Structure formats: structure tokens, C-alpha cells
Coordinates of N, CA and C and ligand atoms in Angstrom, one line a residue:
X1363 N 19.0 7.2 0.5 CA 18.4 6.4 1.4 C 18.6 5.4 1.9
X1364 N 18.9 4.2 0.9 CA 19.3 3.0 1.3 C 20.6 2.6 0.9
X1365 N 21.7 2.2 1.4 CA 22.9 1.9 0.5 C 23.2 0.5 1.2
X1366 N 23.2 -0.7 0.4 CA 23.7 -1.9 0.6 C 24.9 -2.0 0.4
X1367 N 26.0 -2.6 1.0 CA 27.6 -2.5 0.3 C 28.1 -4.2 0.7
X1368 N 28.9 -4.5 -0.4 CA 29.4 -5.6 0.1 C 28.6 -6.7 0.7
X1369 N 27.4 -7.1 0.0 CA 26.7 -7.9 0.7 C 26.9 -9.5 0.3
X1370 N 27.1 -10.2 1.2 CA 27.3 -11.7 0.6 C 26.4 -12.3 1.1
X1371 N 26.0 -13.5 0.7 CA 24.6 -14.4 1.2 C 25.2 -15.7 0.9
X1372 N 25.4 -16.8 1.8 CA 25.4 -18.2 1.6 C 24.7 -18.9 2.3
X1373 N 24.3 -20.2 1.7 CA 23.6 -21.4 2.4 C 24.5 -22.3 2.1
X1374 N 25.1 -22.8 3.4 CA 26.2 -23.7 3.0 C 27.2 -23.7 2.0
X1375 N 27.2 -24.4 1.3 CA 28.2 -24.5 0.0 C 27.7 -23.4 -0.8
X1376 N 26.4 -23.0 -1.2 CA 25.8 -22.3 -1.9 C 26.3 -21.0 -1.8
X1377 N 26.9 -20.1 -2.7 CA 27.3 -18.5 -2.7 C 26.0 -18.3 -3.5
X1378 N 24.8 -17.5 -2.7 CA 23.7 -17.1 -3.4 C 23.8 -15.4 -3.7
X1379 N 24.9 -14.8 -2.9 CA 25.0 -13.4 -3.2 C 26.3 -13.1 -2.8
X1380 N 27.3 -12.4 -4.1 CA 28.8 -12.5 -3.9 C 28.8 -10.8 -3.9
X1381 N 29.0 -10.3 -3.0 CA 29.8 -9.0 -3.0 C 29.2 -7.8 -3.9
X1382 N 27.8 -7.8 -3.5 CA 26.8 -6.9 -4.2 C 26.7 -5.4 -3.4
X1383 N 26.8 -4.6 -4.2 CA 26.4 -3.2 -3.6 C 25.3 -2.7 -4.5
X1384 N 24.1 -2.2 -3.8 CA 23.2 -1.3 -4.4 C 22.7 -0.3 -3.5
X1385 N 22.4 0.8 -4.3 CA 21.6 2.4 -3.4 C 20.1 2.3 -4.2
X1386 N 19.6 3.0 -3.3 CA 18.2 3.8 -3.6 C 18.1 5.3 -3.0
X1387 N 17.9 6.0 -3.6 CA 17.7 7.1 -3.5 C 16.5 7.8 -3.3
X1388 N 16.2 8.5 -2.2 CA 14.5 9.0 -1.9 C 14.0 9.7 -3.0
X1389 N 12.9 8.8 -3.2 CA 11.9 9.3 -4.1 C 12.1 8.3 -5.5
X1390 N 13.0 7.6 -5.4 CA 13.7 6.9 -6.7 C 12.8 5.3 -6.8
X1391 N 12.8 4.9 -7.8 CA 12.0 3.6 -8.1 C 13.2 2.9 -8.8
X1392 N 13.7 1.7 -8.3 CA 14.7 1.1 -8.5 C 14.3 -0.5 -8.9
X1393 N 14.8 -0.8 -10.0 CA 14.1 -2.1 -10.1 C 15.4 -3.4 -10.2
X1394 N 15.3 -4.5 -9.7 CA 16.4 -5.5 -9.3 C 15.9 -6.5 -10.2
X1395 N 16.8 -6.9 -11.4 CA 16.2 -7.7 -12.5 C 17.5 -9.1 -12.2
X1396 N 17.0 -10.2 -12.8 CA 18.1 -11.2 -13.3 C 17.4 -12.1 -13.3
X1397 N 18.0 -13.2 -13.9 CA 17.3 -14.6 -14.0 C 17.0 -15.3 -12.8
X1398 N 16.1 -16.2 -12.9 CA 15.7 -17.1 -11.8 C 16.9 -17.7 -11.0
X1399 N 17.0 -17.6 -9.8 CA 18.1 -18.1 -8.8 C 19.4 -17.1 -8.9
X1400 N 19.2 -16.2 -9.3 CA 20.3 -14.9 -9.5 C 20.6 -14.7 -8.0
X1401 N 19.9 -14.6 -7.0 CA 20.0 -14.1 -5.7 C 19.3 -12.8 -5.4
X1402 N 18.4 -12.2 -6.3 CA 17.8 -11.3 -5.9 C 17.1 -11.2 -4.3
X1403 N 16.2 -12.4 -4.5 CA 15.4 -12.5 -2.8 C 16.2 -12.7 -2.1
X1404 N 17.4 -13.3 -2.0 CA 18.3 -13.5 -0.7 C 18.9 -12.0 -0.5
X1405 N 19.4 -11.3 -1.6 CA 19.7 -10.1 -1.6 C 18.8 -9.0 -0.6
X1406 N 17.7 -8.9 -1.2 CA 16.7 -7.9 -0.7 C 16.3 -8.5 0.9
X1407 N 16.2 -10.1 0.9 CA 16.2 -10.6 2.5 C 17.3 -10.2 3.5
X1408 N 18.3 -10.1 2.7 CA 19.7 -9.8 3.7 C 19.4 -8.1 4.2
X1409 N 18.8 -7.4 3.4 CA 18.6 -6.0 3.4 C 17.6 -5.6 4.3
X1410 N 16.6 -6.5 4.7 CA 15.6 -6.7 5.5 C 15.9 -7.5 7.1
X1411 N 16.8 -7.8 6.8 CA 17.2 -8.6 7.9 C 16.5 -9.9 8.2
X1412 N 16.2 -10.4 6.9 CA 15.4 -11.9 6.9 C 16.5 -12.9 6.8
X1413 N 17.6 -12.6 6.1 CA 18.5 -13.7 5.8 C 19.5 -13.7 7.0
X1414 N 19.6 -14.9 8.0 CA 20.5 -14.9 9.1 C 21.9 -14.6 8.5
X1415 N 23.0 -15.3 7.9 CA 24.1 -15.3 7.7 C 24.4 -14.4 7.0
X1416 N 23.9 -13.2 6.7 CA 24.4 -12.6 5.2 C 25.4 -11.6 5.9
X1417 N 26.4 -11.1 5.0 CA 27.6 -10.2 5.4 C 27.5 -9.0 4.8
X1418 N 28.1 -7.7 5.2 CA 27.9 -6.7 4.5 C 27.3 -5.5 5.4
X1419 N 27.3 -4.7 4.7 CA 26.6 -3.0 5.3 C 25.7 -2.8 4.9
X1420 N 24.4 -2.5 5.7 CA 23.3 -2.0 5.3 C 22.9 -0.7 6.1
X1421 N 23.0 0.7 5.2 CA 22.7 1.8 6.2 C 21.4 2.5 5.3
X1422 N 20.7 2.8 6.1 CA 19.1 3.3 6.0 C 19.0 4.8 6.4
X1423 N 18.9 5.8 5.7 CA 18.5 7.0 6.1 C 19.8 7.7 6.7
X1424 N 21.3 6.9 6.7 CA 22.6 7.5 7.7 C 22.9 6.5 8.6
X1425 N 21.8 5.2 9.2 CA 22.1 4.7 10.3 C 22.3 3.2 10.0
X1426 N 23.4 2.5 10.5 CA 23.6 1.1 10.1 C 22.7 0.5 10.7
X1427 N 21.8 -0.5 9.8 CA 20.7 -1.2 10.2 C 20.9 -2.7 10.5
X1428 N 22.3 -2.8 10.1 CA 22.6 -4.3 9.8 C 22.3 -5.2 11.1
X1429 N 22.3 -4.8 12.2 CA 22.6 -5.6 13.5 C 21.0 -5.6 13.7
X1430 N 20.1 -4.9 12.9 CA 18.4 -4.8 13.8 C 17.8 -5.9 13.3
X1431 N 16.6 -6.1 14.2 CA 15.5 -7.1 14.2 C 14.8 -6.6 12.9
X1432 N 14.1 -7.6 12.4 CA 13.5 -7.3 11.2 C 12.2 -6.1 11.7
X1433 N 11.8 -6.6 12.8 CA 10.4 -5.5 13.3 C 11.3 -4.1 13.7
X1434 N 12.5 -4.2 14.0 CA 13.2 -2.8 14.1 C 13.5 -2.3 13.0
X1435 N 13.5 -2.9 11.8 CA 14.1 -2.3 10.4 C 12.6 -1.7 9.9
X1436 N 11.4 -2.3 10.0 CA 10.2 -1.8 9.6 C 10.0 -1.0 10.4
X1437 N 10.3 -0.5 11.9 CA 10.0 0.6 12.3 C 10.5 1.6 11.6
X1438 N 12.1 1.4 11.2 CA 12.6 2.4 10.7 C 12.0 3.2 9.5
X1439 N 11.3 2.2 8.6 CA 10.5 2.3 7.3 C 10.7 1.8 6.1
X1440 N 11.4 0.6 6.7 CA 11.6 -0.4 5.4 C 10.6 -1.5 5.6
X1441 N 9.6 -1.8 4.3 CA 8.9 -2.9 4.4 C 9.0 -3.5 3.4
X1442 N 8.8 -5.2 3.5 CA 9.2 -5.9 2.1 C 7.7 -6.6 1.9
X1443 N 7.2 -6.7 0.4 CA 6.1 -7.4 0.2 C 6.8 -8.6 -0.2
X1444 N 7.1 -9.6 0.2 CA 7.5 -11.0 -0.2 C 6.9 -11.6 -1.3
X1445 N 7.8 -12.4 -2.0 CA 7.3 -13.2 -3.2 C 6.0 -14.1 -2.9
X1446 N 5.0 -14.6 -3.5 CA 4.1 -15.1 -3.7 C 3.1 -14.8 -2.9
X1447 N 2.8 -13.4 -2.7 CA 1.4 -12.9 -2.3 C 0.9 -13.4 -1.1
X1448 N 2.1 -13.0 0.1 CA 1.7 -13.9 1.4 C 0.8 -13.0 2.0
X1449 N -0.4 -13.7 2.2 CA -1.6 -12.7 3.2 C -1.8 -13.8 4.3
X1450 N -2.5 -13.5 5.2 CA -3.0 -14.3 5.9 C -4.2 -15.1 5.6
X1451 N -4.0 -16.2 5.3 CA -5.6 -16.8 4.3 C -6.8 -17.0 5.1
X1452 N -6.5 -17.3 6.6 CA -7.7 -17.4 7.7 C -8.2 -16.2 8.1
X1453 N -7.5 -15.3 7.7 CA -8.0 -13.7 8.4 C -8.7 -13.1 7.2
X1454 N -9.5 -12.0 7.7 CA -10.5 -11.3 6.4 C -9.4 -10.2 6.0
X1455 N -9.9 -9.3 5.4 CA -9.1 -8.5 4.5 C -8.8 -7.4 5.3
X1456 N -9.8 -6.9 6.1 CA -9.6 -6.0 7.1 C -8.8 -6.6 8.4
X1457 N -8.8 -7.6 8.5 CA -7.8 -8.3 9.7 C -6.3 -8.1 9.2
X1458 N -6.2 -8.7 8.0 CA -4.8 -8.5 7.2 C -4.2 -7.0 7.3
X1459 N -5.1 -6.3 6.9 CA -4.8 -4.5 6.9 C -4.4 -4.2 8.1
X1460 N -5.2 -4.7 9.2 CA -4.7 -3.9 10.8 C -3.7 -4.5 11.0
X1461 N -3.2 -5.7 10.6 CA -2.0 -6.7 11.3 C -0.7 -5.8 10.4
X1462 N -0.9 -5.3 9.5 CA 0.3 -4.3 8.7 C 0.6 -3.3 9.4
X1463 N -0.5 -2.8 10.3 CA -0.3 -1.5 11.4 C 0.1 -2.1 12.6
X1464 N 0.6 -3.3 12.7 CA 0.8 -4.0 14.0 C 1.9 -2.9 15.0
X1465 N 3.0 -2.3 14.2 CA 3.6 -1.6 14.8 C 3.4 -0.2 15.1
X1466 N 2.3 0.1 14.9 CA 1.6 1.8 15.0 C 0.9 1.8 16.2
X1467 N 1.0 2.9 16.9 CA 0.1 3.1 18.1 C -1.1 4.2 17.5
X1468 N -0.8 4.7 16.9 CA -1.9 5.9 16.3 C -3.2 5.6 15.5
X1469 N -4.0 5.1 16.3 CA -5.3 4.3 16.1 C -6.3 5.3 15.1
X1470 N -5.9 6.2 15.3 CA -6.9 7.2 14.1 C -5.9 6.9 13.1
X1471 N -4.9 7.6 12.8 CA -3.9 7.3 11.9 C -4.3 5.9 10.8
X1472 N -4.4 4.7 11.8 CA -4.3 3.5 10.8 C -5.9 3.7 10.5
X1473 N -6.8 4.0 10.9 CA -8.1 3.8 10.7 C -8.2 4.5 9.5
X1474 N -7.6 5.9 9.3 CA -7.1 6.7 8.3 C -6.7 6.3 6.8
X1475 N -5.9 5.5 7.5 CA -5.0 4.6 5.8 C -5.5 3.6 5.7
X1476 N -6.4 2.9 6.7 CA -7.2 1.8 5.7 C -8.4 2.3 4.9
X1477 N -8.9 3.4 5.5 CA -9.9 4.1 4.5 C -9.2 4.6 3.2
X1478 N -8.1 5.0 3.3 CA -7.2 5.6 2.1 C -6.8 4.5 1.3
X1479 N -6.4 3.3 1.7 CA -6.1 2.0 0.6 C -7.4 1.4 0.5
X1480 N -8.4 1.6 0.8 CA -9.6 0.9 0.6 C -10.1 1.9 -0.7
X1481 N -9.8 3.0 -0.9 CA -10.4 4.2 -1.7 C -9.4 3.8 -2.9
X1482 N -8.0 3.7 -2.7 CA -7.0 3.0 -3.6 C -7.3 1.8 -4.4
X1483 N -7.8 0.6 -3.7 CA -7.7 -0.8 -3.9 C -9.6 -0.8 -3.9
X1484 N -10.2 -0.7 -4.6 CA -11.5 -0.8 -4.3 C -12.2 -2.0 -4.1
X1485 N -11.7 -3.0 -5.0 CA -12.0 -4.3 -4.5 C -11.4 -5.1 -3.6
X1486 N -10.5 -4.2 -2.3 CA -10.7 -4.7 -1.1 C -11.5 -4.2 -0.2
X1487 N -12.1 -3.2 -0.6 CA -13.6 -2.6 0.2 C -14.7 -3.4 -0.1
X1488 N -14.7 -3.9 -1.1 CA -16.1 -4.9 -1.8 C -15.7 -6.3 -1.2
X1489 N -14.4 -6.5 -0.8 CA -14.1 -7.9 0.0 C -13.5 -7.7 1.3
X1490 N -14.1 -6.6 1.9 CA -13.2 -6.6 3.6 C -13.6 -7.2 4.3
X1491 N -15.0 -8.1 4.5 CA -15.1 -9.3 5.3 C -14.8 -10.6 4.8
X1492 N -14.2 -10.4 3.5 CA -14.1 -11.8 3.1 C -13.1 -12.6 3.7
X1493 N -12.5 -13.9 4.0 CA -11.2 -14.3 4.1 C -10.5 -14.0 2.8
X1494 N -9.1 -13.8 3.7 CA -8.2 -13.4 2.0 C -8.2 -14.7 1.7
X1495 N -8.1 -16.0 2.0 CA -8.1 -17.3 0.8 C -9.1 -17.2 -0.2
X1496 N -10.4 -16.2 -0.1 CA -11.3 -16.5 -0.9 C -10.9 -15.3 -2.2
X1497 N -9.9 -14.6 -2.1 CA -9.4 -13.7 -3.1 C -8.8 -14.4 -4.2
X1498 N -9.0 -13.4 -5.4 CA -8.2 -14.0 -6.8 C -6.8 -13.6 -6.5
X1499 N -5.7 -14.3 -6.8 CA -4.0 -14.0 -6.9 C -3.9 -12.7 -7.0
X1500 N -4.7 -12.1 -8.1 CA -4.5 -10.3 -8.2 C -5.3 -9.7 -6.7
X1501 N -6.1 -10.1 -6.4 CA -6.6 -9.3 -5.5 C -5.5 -9.9 -4.4
X1502 N -5.1 -10.9 -4.0 CA -4.2 -11.4 -3.0 C -3.1 -10.2 -2.9
X1503 N -2.4 -10.2 -4.2 CA -1.3 -9.6 -4.3 C -1.7 -8.2 -4.1
X1504 N -2.5 -7.3 -4.3 CA -3.1 -6.2 -4.0 C -3.2 -5.9 -2.4
X1505 N -4.0 -6.9 -1.7 CA -3.9 -7.1 -0.5 C -2.4 -7.1 0.2
X1506 N -1.6 -7.9 0.1 CA -0.2 -8.0 0.2 C 0.4 -6.5 0.2
X1507 N 0.1 -5.8 -1.1 CA 0.8 -4.7 -1.2 C -0.1 -3.4 -0.3
X1508 N -1.1 -3.5 -0.1 CA -2.0 -2.7 0.9 C -1.6 -2.9 2.2
X1509 N -1.1 -4.2 2.5 CA -0.8 -4.5 4.0 C 0.6 -4.0 4.2
X1510 N 1.3 -4.4 3.4 CA 2.9 -3.3 3.4 C 2.5 -1.8 3.7
X1511 N 1.8 -1.1 3.0 CA 1.9 0.0 2.9 C 1.3 0.4 4.4
X1512 N 0.7 -0.4 5.0 CA -0.2 0.1 6.3 C 0.7 0.2 7.4
X1513 N 2.3 0.0 7.2 CA 3.1 0.2 8.1 C 3.8 1.7 7.8
X1514 N 3.2 2.2 6.7 CA 3.8 3.4 6.5 C 5.4 3.8 6.2
X1515 N 5.7 2.9 5.3 CA 7.2 2.4 4.8 C 7.7 3.9 4.1
X1516 N 9.0 4.4 4.6 CA 9.6 5.0 3.6 C 10.0 4.4 2.1
X1517 N 10.7 3.3 2.5 CA 10.8 2.2 1.3 C 10.1 1.0 1.1
X1518 N 9.5 1.0 0.3 CA 8.7 -0.4 -0.2 C 9.4 -1.1 -0.8
X1519 N 9.7 -2.1 -0.3 CA 10.4 -3.2 -1.4 C 9.4 -4.2 -1.7
X1520 N 9.2 -4.8 -3.1 CA 8.6 -5.6 -3.6 C 9.0 -6.7 -4.0
X1521 N 9.0 -8.1 -3.9 CA 9.4 -9.3 -4.7 C 8.7 -9.7 -5.6
X1522 N 8.7 -9.6 -7.1 CA 8.0 -10.1 -7.8 C 6.3 -10.0 -7.8
X1523 N 6.1 -8.5 -7.5 CA 4.4 -8.3 -7.2 C 3.8 -9.0 -8.7
X1524 N 4.3 -9.1 -9.7 CA 3.6 -9.5 -10.8 C 3.5 -11.0 -11.1
X1525 N 4.3 -11.7 -10.4 CA 4.3 -13.3 -10.4 C 3.2 -14.3 -10.8
X1526 N 2.9 -14.9 -11.5 CA 1.7 -15.6 -11.9 C 0.5 -14.8 -12.2
X1527 N 0.7 -13.4 -12.4 CA -0.6 -13.0 -12.7 C -0.9 -12.4 -14.2
X1528 N -2.1 -12.6 -14.4 CA -2.6 -12.6 -16.0 C -2.2 -11.0 -16.3
X1529 N -2.1 -11.2 -17.8 CA -1.3 -9.8 -18.1 C -2.0 -8.3 -17.8
X1530 N -3.4 -8.6 -17.6 CA -4.5 -7.6 -17.3 C -4.2 -7.2 -15.8
X1531 N -4.1 -8.0 -14.9 CA -3.9 -7.8 -13.5 C -2.5 -7.4 -13.4
X1532 N -1.5 -7.9 -14.3 CA 0.0 -7.0 -14.6 C -0.3 -5.6 -14.5
X1533 N -1.2 -5.2 -15.5 CA -1.2 -4.1 -15.7 C -1.8 -2.9 -14.5
X1534 N -2.6 -3.7 -13.8 CA -3.5 -2.8 -12.8 C -2.3 -2.7 -11.7
X1535 N -1.8 -3.5 -11.3 CA -0.7 -3.6 -10.3 C 0.3 -2.6 -10.6
X1536 N 0.8 -2.8 -11.6 CA 1.9 -1.3 -12.3 C 1.1 0.1 -12.4
X1537 N -0.4 0.1 -12.4 CA -1.0 1.3 -12.2 C -1.0 1.9 -10.8
X1538 N -1.1 0.8 -10.0 CA -1.3 1.0 -8.5 C 0.3 1.6 -8.3
X1539 N 1.0 0.9 -8.6 CA 2.6 1.1 -8.1 C 2.6 2.6 -8.5
X1540 N 2.2 2.9 -9.8 CA 2.5 4.3 -10.5 C 1.8 5.5 -9.5
X1541 N 0.4 5.2 -9.0 CA -0.2 6.2 -8.2 C 0.9 6.1 -6.8
X1542 N 1.4 5.2 -6.2 CA 2.2 4.9 -5.1 C 3.4 6.0 -5.3
X1543 N 3.8 5.7 -6.5 CA 5.2 6.6 -7.1 C 4.6 8.1 -7.1
X1544 N 3.6 8.3 -7.7 CA 3.1 9.7 -7.6 C 2.6 10.6 -6.5
X1545 N 2.5 9.4 -5.2 CA 2.1 10.0 -3.9 C 3.9 10.3 -3.1
X1546 N 4.8 9.9 -3.8 CA 6.5 10.1 -3.5 C 6.9 8.9 -2.7
X1547 N 6.4 7.8 -2.9 CA 6.9 6.5 -2.2 C 7.9 6.1 -2.8
X1548 N 9.1 5.9 -2.2 CA 10.6 5.2 -2.9 C 10.2 3.7 -3.1
X1549 N 10.8 3.1 -3.8 CA 10.1 2.0 -4.2 C 11.7 1.0 -5.0
X1550 N 11.9 -0.4 -4.2 CA 12.5 -1.3 -5.0 C 12.3 -2.3 -5.3
X1551 N 12.0 -2.7 -6.5 CA 11.2 -4.0 -7.2 C 11.8 -5.0 -7.8
X1552 N 11.8 -5.8 -7.3 CA 12.3 -7.5 -8.0 C 11.4 -8.0 -8.9
X1553 N 11.7 -8.0 -10.2 CA 11.1 -8.6 -11.2 C 11.6 -9.0 -12.3
X1554 N 10.6 -10.1 -12.7 CA 11.4 -11.3 -14.1 C 10.5 -10.3 -15.3
X1555 N 9.3 -9.7 -15.0 CA 8.8 -8.8 -16.0 C 9.3 -7.5 -16.6
X1556 N 10.4 -7.9 -16.9 CA 11.6 -6.9 -17.6 C 11.2 -5.8 -18.2
X1557 N 10.2 -5.9 -19.1 CA 9.7 -4.6 -19.8 C 8.8 -3.8 -19.1
X1558 N 7.5 -4.1 -18.1 CA 7.0 -3.5 -17.0 C 7.9 -2.6 -16.5
X1559 N 8.7 -3.6 -15.9 CA 9.9 -3.1 -14.5 C 10.5 -1.8 -15.0
X1560 N 11.1 -1.9 -16.5 CA 11.8 -0.7 -16.9 C 10.9 0.6 -17.5
X1561 N 9.7 0.3 -17.9 CA 9.2 1.3 -18.0 C 8.8 2.1 -17.0
X1562 N 9.0 1.5 -15.5 CA 8.3 2.1 -14.5 C 9.7 2.5 -13.7
X1563 N 10.7 2.0 -14.0 CA 12.1 2.1 -13.0 C 12.6 3.4 -13.6
X1564 N 13.2 3.9 -12.4 CA 14.2 5.0 -13.0 C 15.5 4.3 -13.3
X1565 N 15.8 3.7 -12.4 CA 17.5 2.9 -12.4 C 17.4 1.4 -12.0
X1566 N 18.1 0.6 -12.8 CA 18.3 -0.8 -12.7 C 19.4 -1.3 -12.5
X1567 N 19.1 -2.6 -11.4 CA 20.3 -3.3 -11.4 C 20.2 -4.6 -11.9
X1568 N 21.2 -5.4 -12.3 CA 21.1 -6.7 -12.8 C 21.8 -7.5 -11.9
X1569 N 21.6 -8.8 -11.7 CA 22.3 -9.8 -11.0 C 22.3 -11.1 -11.7
X1570 N 23.4 -11.7 -11.5 CA 23.3 -12.9 -12.1 C 24.4 -13.9 -11.7
X1571 N 24.0 -14.9 -11.3 CA 24.7 -16.1 -10.3 C 25.2 -15.2 -9.3
X1572 N 24.7 -14.5 -8.7 CA 25.3 -13.8 -7.3 C 25.7 -12.6 -7.4
X1573 N 26.1 -12.2 -8.9 CA 27.0 -11.0 -9.0 C 26.2 -10.1 -9.8
X1574 N 26.9 -8.8 -9.3 CA 26.4 -7.9 -10.0 C 26.8 -7.5 -11.4
X1575 N 25.9 -7.5 -12.4 CA 26.4 -7.6 -13.6 C 25.9 -6.1 -14.6
X1576 N 25.2 -5.7 -14.0 CA 24.9 -4.0 -14.4 C 24.4 -3.4 -13.4
X1577 N 24.6 -1.9 -13.6 CA 24.1 -0.6 -12.6 C 23.8 0.5 -13.6
X1578 N 22.6 0.9 -13.8 CA 22.5 2.2 -14.7 C 20.8 2.6 -14.8
X1579 N 20.8 3.3 -15.2 CA 19.3 4.0 -15.7 C 18.7 3.1 -16.5
X1580 N 17.0 3.1 -16.3 CA 16.7 2.1 -17.1 C 16.7 2.4 -18.7
X1581 N 16.8 3.3 -19.3 CA 17.3 3.6 -20.5 C 18.3 3.2 -20.7
X1582 N 19.6 2.9 -20.1 CA 20.8 2.9 -20.3 C 20.8 0.9 -20.7
X1583 N 20.1 0.5 -19.4 CA 19.9 -1.0 -19.7 C 19.0 -1.5 -20.9
X1584 N 18.3 -0.7 -21.4 CA 17.1 -0.8 -22.3 C 18.1 -0.8 -23.9
X1585 N 19.1 0.3 -23.6 CA 20.1 0.5 -24.8 C 20.9 -0.6 -24.8
X1586 N 21.4 -1.3 -23.5 CA 22.4 -2.4 -23.7 C 22.1 -3.7 -24.1
X1587 N 22.1 -3.9 -25.6 CA 21.7 -5.0 -26.3 C 22.4 -5.9 -25.2
X1588 N 23.7 -6.2 -24.9 CA 24.5 -7.4 -24.4 C 23.7 -7.6 -23.0
X1589 N 23.4 -7.0 -22.5 CA 23.1 -7.1 -20.7 C 21.7 -7.9 -21.3
X1590 N 20.9 -7.2 -21.8 CA 19.3 -7.4 -22.0 C 19.5 -8.9 -22.4
X1591 N 20.1 -9.0 -23.7 CA 20.4 -10.6 -24.2 C 21.2 -11.5 -23.2
X1592 N 22.1 -11.3 -23.0 CA 23.0 -12.4 -22.2 C 22.1 -12.8 -20.7
X1593 N 21.7 -11.9 -20.0 CA 20.9 -11.9 -18.7 C 19.6 -12.1 -18.4
X1594 N 19.0 -11.3 -19.4 CA 17.7 -10.9 -19.4 C 16.9 -11.8 -20.5
X1595 N 17.5 -12.3 -21.2 CA 17.0 -13.5 -22.2 C 15.9 -12.2 -23.4
X1596 N 16.2 -11.0 -23.5 CA 15.2 -10.6 -24.4 C 16.4 -9.6 -25.0
X1597 N 15.9 -8.6 -26.3 CA 16.9 -7.8 -27.3 C 16.5 -6.5 -26.7
X1598 N 17.8 -5.8 -26.7 CA 17.6 -4.6 -26.0 C 17.0 -3.5 -27.3
X1599 N 17.0 -2.2 -27.3 CA 16.3 -1.4 -28.3 C 17.2 -0.8 -29.1
Ligands
LIG1670 P1 13.8 -16.4 -7.8 O1 13.8 -15.1 -8.9 O2 13.9 -18.0 -8.7 O3 13.2 -16.2 -6.6 P2 16.0 -15.0 -7.2 O4 17.2 -14.5 -7.8 O5 15.3 -14.1 -6.5 O6 15.5 -16.1 -8.0 P3 17.2 -16.4 -5.0 O7 16.1 -17.0 -4.4 O8 17.6 -15.5 -3.9 O9 17.3 -15.9 -6.2 O10 18.2 -17.7 -4.6 C1 19.6 -17.6 -5.1 C2 20.2 -18.9 -5.0 O11 20.0 -19.4 -3.5 C3 19.6 -20.2 -5.7 O12 20.8 -21.0 -6.1 C4 18.7 -20.7 -4.4 O13 18.7 -22.3 -5.1 C5 19.6 -20.7 -3.2 N1 18.7 -20.6 -2.3 C6 17.7 -19.4 -1.8 N2 17.4 -19.7 -1.0 C7 17.9 -20.8 -0.3 C8 17.9 -21.6 1.1 N3 16.9 -21.2 2.1 N4 18.6 -22.4 1.5 C9 19.6 -23.0 0.2 N5 19.7 -22.7 -1.1 C10 19.0 -21.3 -1.2

């Protein structure tokens, strides 16, 4: 479904991503792991056209999307939920959800999807008319995910969905992602929370200092003591 090849991202003299290639197949859940500053956000930003000076090839469903605008990429079916639970703080929950569907023209479909996600995220129904700024961190993250889903992505990319959330809330977020997976959604998830991510993902990539240092199944990564220890600061199984 997604094939990013030979991606390079530089910020002036800083080489944030160096010749990294990753792929995501339809229906797969892929984790992108690595220490702070490894280049994970830069890599996924390059894929969705948000990093201006990226080099490399990005193909989605067979089409070269490298030169497309962010909006055109969203219309093709890739949506990124950025790090930091970015919601429109001064808009209500309902307005945030409708904005997620800004690229759609099917009014009834949008109304049906709002209903679908309010059923899936009951806390958002309870807070439907509240300003997003009044929500807790976990609720804002759920809103950020639900808003991304409103564009009907084929591939949902999530940048650190569990960042800064209490363990109980992290579990809730992963439960929701598991439901979405059961619906057949393809996902690429950037995570610091390695154990949760590997329990959830089919495959994983590890980047460190801008380079790809591991590609394999989640089970292979868990069994790879060296990678787990050297790059993720954890013991393998
Ligand atoms: P984190 O988990 O901390 O978000 P990351 O793996 O997502 O890290 P990036 O955010 O992609 O890593 O950062 C990779 C490198 O590029 C880091 O050295 C970072 O300081 C640098 N960097 C990222 N964005 C910019 C920018 N806009 N301008 C300059 N340097 C940047």
C-alpha cells in the first residue's frame, strides 16, 4: 500500500533521516520505533508531504505521491495524527470532528461517521459541545484520532499517540486502535511505548540517528536482544 524508498530529510546541516526505506501492506499494523530525535517524526512528515526538503520516492497504492500537496495526499487516503494531540482548542468537539471531514462532500456520510465515532468514543459524545481545550489529555488524544478518522483514511499514521498519558489511558488508546484494526484499517504507529506497540503491531522498523537499524516482525524484534537493548534501552525476550 505504502512504499517509501531512499528517504532523506535534512534541516540545514542536520541530517535527520538518511536513506530510509519502509513499506506498509494493506491491513498491516506497522510500528516505527527508535530513541528521541532518531528521525521518526521527520520520516513520517516526509511521507505526508509536511517536510518540505525531503528527498526520496513515496508511492501509495501504486501512485507516486512525492510531489503532491498535503491536502492531495489526504484525499488519496493517508492521514497523520501528529504528535502532541493537536486539536483546535477553541472549537468544540463537534466542530473538530466536522473539520476532519473538510475534504469530503458526502454530507450524509459525514453525519453517519460522526455518529459512528461518537459510539466508539463515548466520552466525545458526552463532551460534544465542549471546547476542545476543556478536555483532558486522553480525551484530546481520542478527539485527535477521531478527527483523523473523519477523513476516511485508508492508512492512518499516528505519531506517539500515547505520549504523556497515564498508563490506564494508554491502555484505552490501544484498545481503540485494536478496534480500528479489527475494522481493517491499516496503521503506521510511531511509539516510544515499545512493549505496547509490539503487542499491537505485526511488523516494526527501528531508526536510530536517522538510519534504519532494524526491519522485521514484532516477534523478531522482541527476540532481538541487541536491537532492543542498544536502540530501545530494553531487554529482549
Ligand atoms: P522524538 O521522538 O523526540 O519526536 P523523532 O525520532 O521523531 O524524535 P525527529 O523529531 O524527526 O525525531 O528529529 C530528528 C532530528 O532532527 C533531531 O535531531 C531534531 O532535533 C532535528 N529536527 C527535527 N525537526 C527540526 C526542525 N524543524 N529544524 C531543525 N531540526 C529539526
